[in-house]
Amino acid sequence: MNEEKIEFTIKWKGKSFPISFLSTSTVEELKEYLYIATKINPKHQKLLGLKSNKNKKITNNLALKDLKIPKSKKVMLMGTPEKIIQKVQEIPVDLPLIIDDLDFEYDNEEYKNIRTTELEKKLDSFVENLEINIINKPRAGKKLVVFDIDKTVFDMKGIGSSSLELTRPGLHPMLERIYPHYDIIFWSQTKWNWIEAKLFEMGVLSNPKFGVNFVLDITSMLKITSNYYKKRISKSMTKEEKEKLEKRKHWIKPLEIIWRRYPDFYNEKNTIHIDDLGRNFVLNPKNGLLIKQFIKKAGISQDKELFYLTEYLLYIADHYDDVRVLDHKHWKKEWTRINQSRFKN
Ligand SMILES: [Mg+2]
């Protein structure tokens, strides 16, 4: 007796894979076949357009006959081959000791006298009302790194690729290596559920070699008004027009809400905040480390920022009690200088 067959085509990166499986075969078997064909680990395979007949979740032991195959008989596969994932997370052997410093300046005048009584009050109420969901308890004697997410360790806009490909190269090895010295917090200007989804997709919450202490979202950020106007003032403007001009407003990440919440663990001496936006550091400029934006282009990224950053953070952990000794705004210059004096003789 001939058993019924299920036939459709899987499309991946312009290639077609005709599928002809017994209807009793499982999703797991399909994924294993796709692993052989594409080298994408079954865990990282995403099949777009496949649904279950009975509104059930698609699990590995579901039979193919219980799937609703699209009318077009075409199913898109998303995912990154194992080798490429390993490649982008591999530690490069040839990190140069001198790095080009392309960081930009931001203007301190714009934020002169920014600490108004109103701002102080806002901070007080933040510290009081802030809800923090601890994932891993703060550890005594550790320094703290606060990481931004978007464009610092992740680029969400690279549509069509898997999340692992959108993760900045070196993120996992960095977190694994700094974890013995630093507690780890992520702080992003989005809502909590987005942050959680991104961290989960990057595998950051499931790596057993380090732990994230907690996560802060946009509700922990403060909006400030700077001393600069949104638009340039032109000479031809009338007095009335000038009075109507709006000053630049933006969000910032005030580290002191963390320090005041956990004074036994974190303070201005032991915290480094890594972000691609300098304006987030306004209240704590000496703790801010400006990192080059991570923008994922097609193909394997050559971005090495996190590999340099790992060495820099490990050096600080080894040499300084007070992290403010170094100028993190120009951290690449600092790292070059340190290396030059270390290897002089
Ligand atoms: Mg960012």
Short mmCIF file of C-alpha atoms in Angstrom, two decimals, residues 115-243:
data_model
loop_
_atom_site.label_atom_id
_atom_site.label_comp_id
_atom_site.label_asym_id
_atom_site.label_seq_id
_atom_site.Cartn_x
_atom_site.Cartn_y
_atom_site.Cartn_z
CA ARG A 115 20.65 69.62 37.10
CA THR A 116 17.69 71.79 37.98
CA THR A 117 15.59 71.38 41.13
CA GLU A 118 12.88 70.00 38.92
CA LEU A 119 15.22 67.32 37.60
CA GLU A 120 16.34 66.43 41.13
CA LYS A 121 12.71 65.95 42.12
CA LYS A 122 12.08 63.72 39.14
CA LEU A 123 15.11 61.64 40.04
CA ASP A 124 13.91 61.27 43.63
CA SER A 125 10.55 60.02 42.52
CA PHE A 126 12.19 57.65 40.02
CA VAL A 127 14.35 56.11 42.71
CA GLU A 128 11.36 55.67 44.93
CA ASN A 129 8.96 54.21 42.38
CA LEU A 130 11.24 52.26 40.11
CA GLU A 131 10.26 48.64 39.79
CA ILE A 132 13.24 46.41 39.16
CA ASN A 133 12.80 42.73 38.40
CA ILE A 134 16.00 41.10 39.47
CA ILE A 135 17.05 38.22 37.21
CA ASN A 136 20.34 37.55 39.01
CA LYS A 137 21.21 39.10 42.38
CA PRO A 138 23.88 41.84 42.46
CA ARG A 139 27.26 40.40 43.50
CA ALA A 140 29.41 42.16 46.07
CA GLY A 141 32.81 43.39 44.90
CA LYS A 142 31.98 43.39 41.20
CA LYS A 143 32.04 46.36 38.89
CA LEU A 144 29.01 47.08 36.72
CA VAL A 145 28.53 47.41 32.96
CA VAL A 146 25.31 48.89 31.64
CA PHE A 147 24.73 48.03 27.98
CA ASP A 148 22.48 49.75 25.53
CA ILE A 149 20.91 47.30 23.03
CA ASP A 150 19.96 48.86 19.68
CA LYS A 151 22.95 49.70 17.50
CA THR A 152 25.23 48.83 20.43
CA VAL A 153 24.90 45.03 20.50
CA PHE A 154 22.03 44.42 18.09
CA ASP A 155 20.74 45.80 14.78
CA MET A 156 17.10 45.03 14.36
CA LYS A 157 16.78 46.57 10.92
CA GLY A 158 18.54 43.84 9.00
CA ILE A 159 15.26 42.31 7.88
CA GLY A 160 15.30 38.82 6.42
CA SER A 161 18.20 37.57 8.50
CA SER A 162 18.08 35.57 11.67
CA SER A 163 18.43 37.32 15.02
CA LEU A 164 21.76 35.70 15.63
CA GLU A 165 23.12 37.33 12.51
CA LEU A 166 21.91 40.70 13.77
CA THR A 167 23.81 40.30 17.04
CA ARG A 168 27.06 42.24 17.15
CA PRO A 169 30.02 39.90 16.66
CA GLY A 170 31.75 39.04 19.90
CA LEU A 171 28.82 39.65 22.24
CA HIS A 172 28.75 36.21 23.84
CA PRO A 173 32.52 35.81 24.23
CA MET A 174 32.65 39.33 25.71
CA LEU A 175 29.92 38.70 28.28
CA GLU A 176 31.46 35.35 29.21
CA ARG A 177 34.89 36.89 29.76
CA ILE A 178 33.87 40.01 31.66
CA TYR A 179 31.32 38.24 33.87
CA PRO A 180 33.86 37.21 36.55
CA HIS A 181 34.58 40.95 37.06
CA TYR A 182 31.39 42.78 36.17
CA ASP A 183 27.68 42.58 36.84
CA ILE A 184 25.65 43.08 33.67
CA ILE A 185 22.60 45.25 33.04
CA PHE A 186 20.83 46.03 29.77
CA TRP A 187 19.04 49.35 29.36
CA SER A 188 17.14 50.22 26.21
CA GLN A 189 14.87 52.98 25.03
CA THR A 190 12.02 50.57 24.23
CA LYS A 191 9.36 48.74 26.13
CA TRP A 192 10.24 45.84 28.39
CA ASN A 193 8.63 43.14 26.19
CA TRP A 194 10.78 44.22 23.23
CA ILE A 195 13.92 44.12 25.32
CA GLU A 196 13.08 40.69 26.61
CA ALA A 197 12.36 39.43 23.08
CA LYS A 198 15.64 40.82 21.74
CA LEU A 199 17.74 39.44 24.59
CA PHE A 200 16.06 36.08 24.20
CA GLU A 201 16.66 36.03 20.44
CA MET A 202 20.32 36.92 20.98
CA GLY A 203 20.60 33.98 23.37
CA VAL A 204 21.73 36.34 26.13
CA LEU A 205 19.22 35.09 28.69
CA SER A 206 19.99 31.41 28.10
CA ASN A 207 23.79 31.36 28.06
CA PRO A 208 24.86 29.49 31.23
CA LYS A 209 28.32 31.13 31.25
CA PHE A 210 27.09 34.52 32.47
CA GLY A 211 24.02 36.10 34.00
CA VAL A 212 22.19 39.36 33.39
CA ASN A 213 21.34 41.04 36.70
CA PHE A 214 18.39 43.04 35.47
CA VAL A 215 16.98 45.04 32.62
CA LEU A 216 15.76 48.64 32.50
CA ASP A 217 13.43 49.98 29.83
CA ILE A 218 12.20 53.35 28.64
CA THR A 219 10.09 53.84 31.75
CA SER A 220 13.36 54.30 33.68
CA MET A 221 14.59 57.01 31.33
CA LEU A 222 14.22 60.74 31.93
CA LYS A 223 13.37 63.39 29.40
CA ILE A 224 15.43 66.57 29.63
CA THR A 225 15.43 69.93 27.89
CA SER A 226 18.88 70.99 26.74
CA ASN A 227 20.19 74.55 26.36
CA TYR A 228 20.14 74.35 22.57
CA TYR A 229 17.32 75.07 20.19
CA LYS A 230 15.91 72.49 17.83
CA LYS A 231 16.42 74.81 14.87
CA ARG A 232 19.27 77.17 14.16
CA ILE A 233 18.59 80.79 14.99
CA SER A 234 18.90 82.90 11.89
CA LYS A 235 19.66 86.63 11.89
CA SER A 236 16.48 87.43 10.03
CA MET A 237 14.27 86.05 12.83
CA THR A 238 12.10 88.48 14.71
CA LYS A 239 12.03 88.57 18.50
CA GLU A 240 8.61 86.88 18.51
CA GLU A 241 9.85 84.14 16.24
CA LYS A 242 12.81 83.54 18.50
CA GLU A 243 10.60 83.27 21.57
#
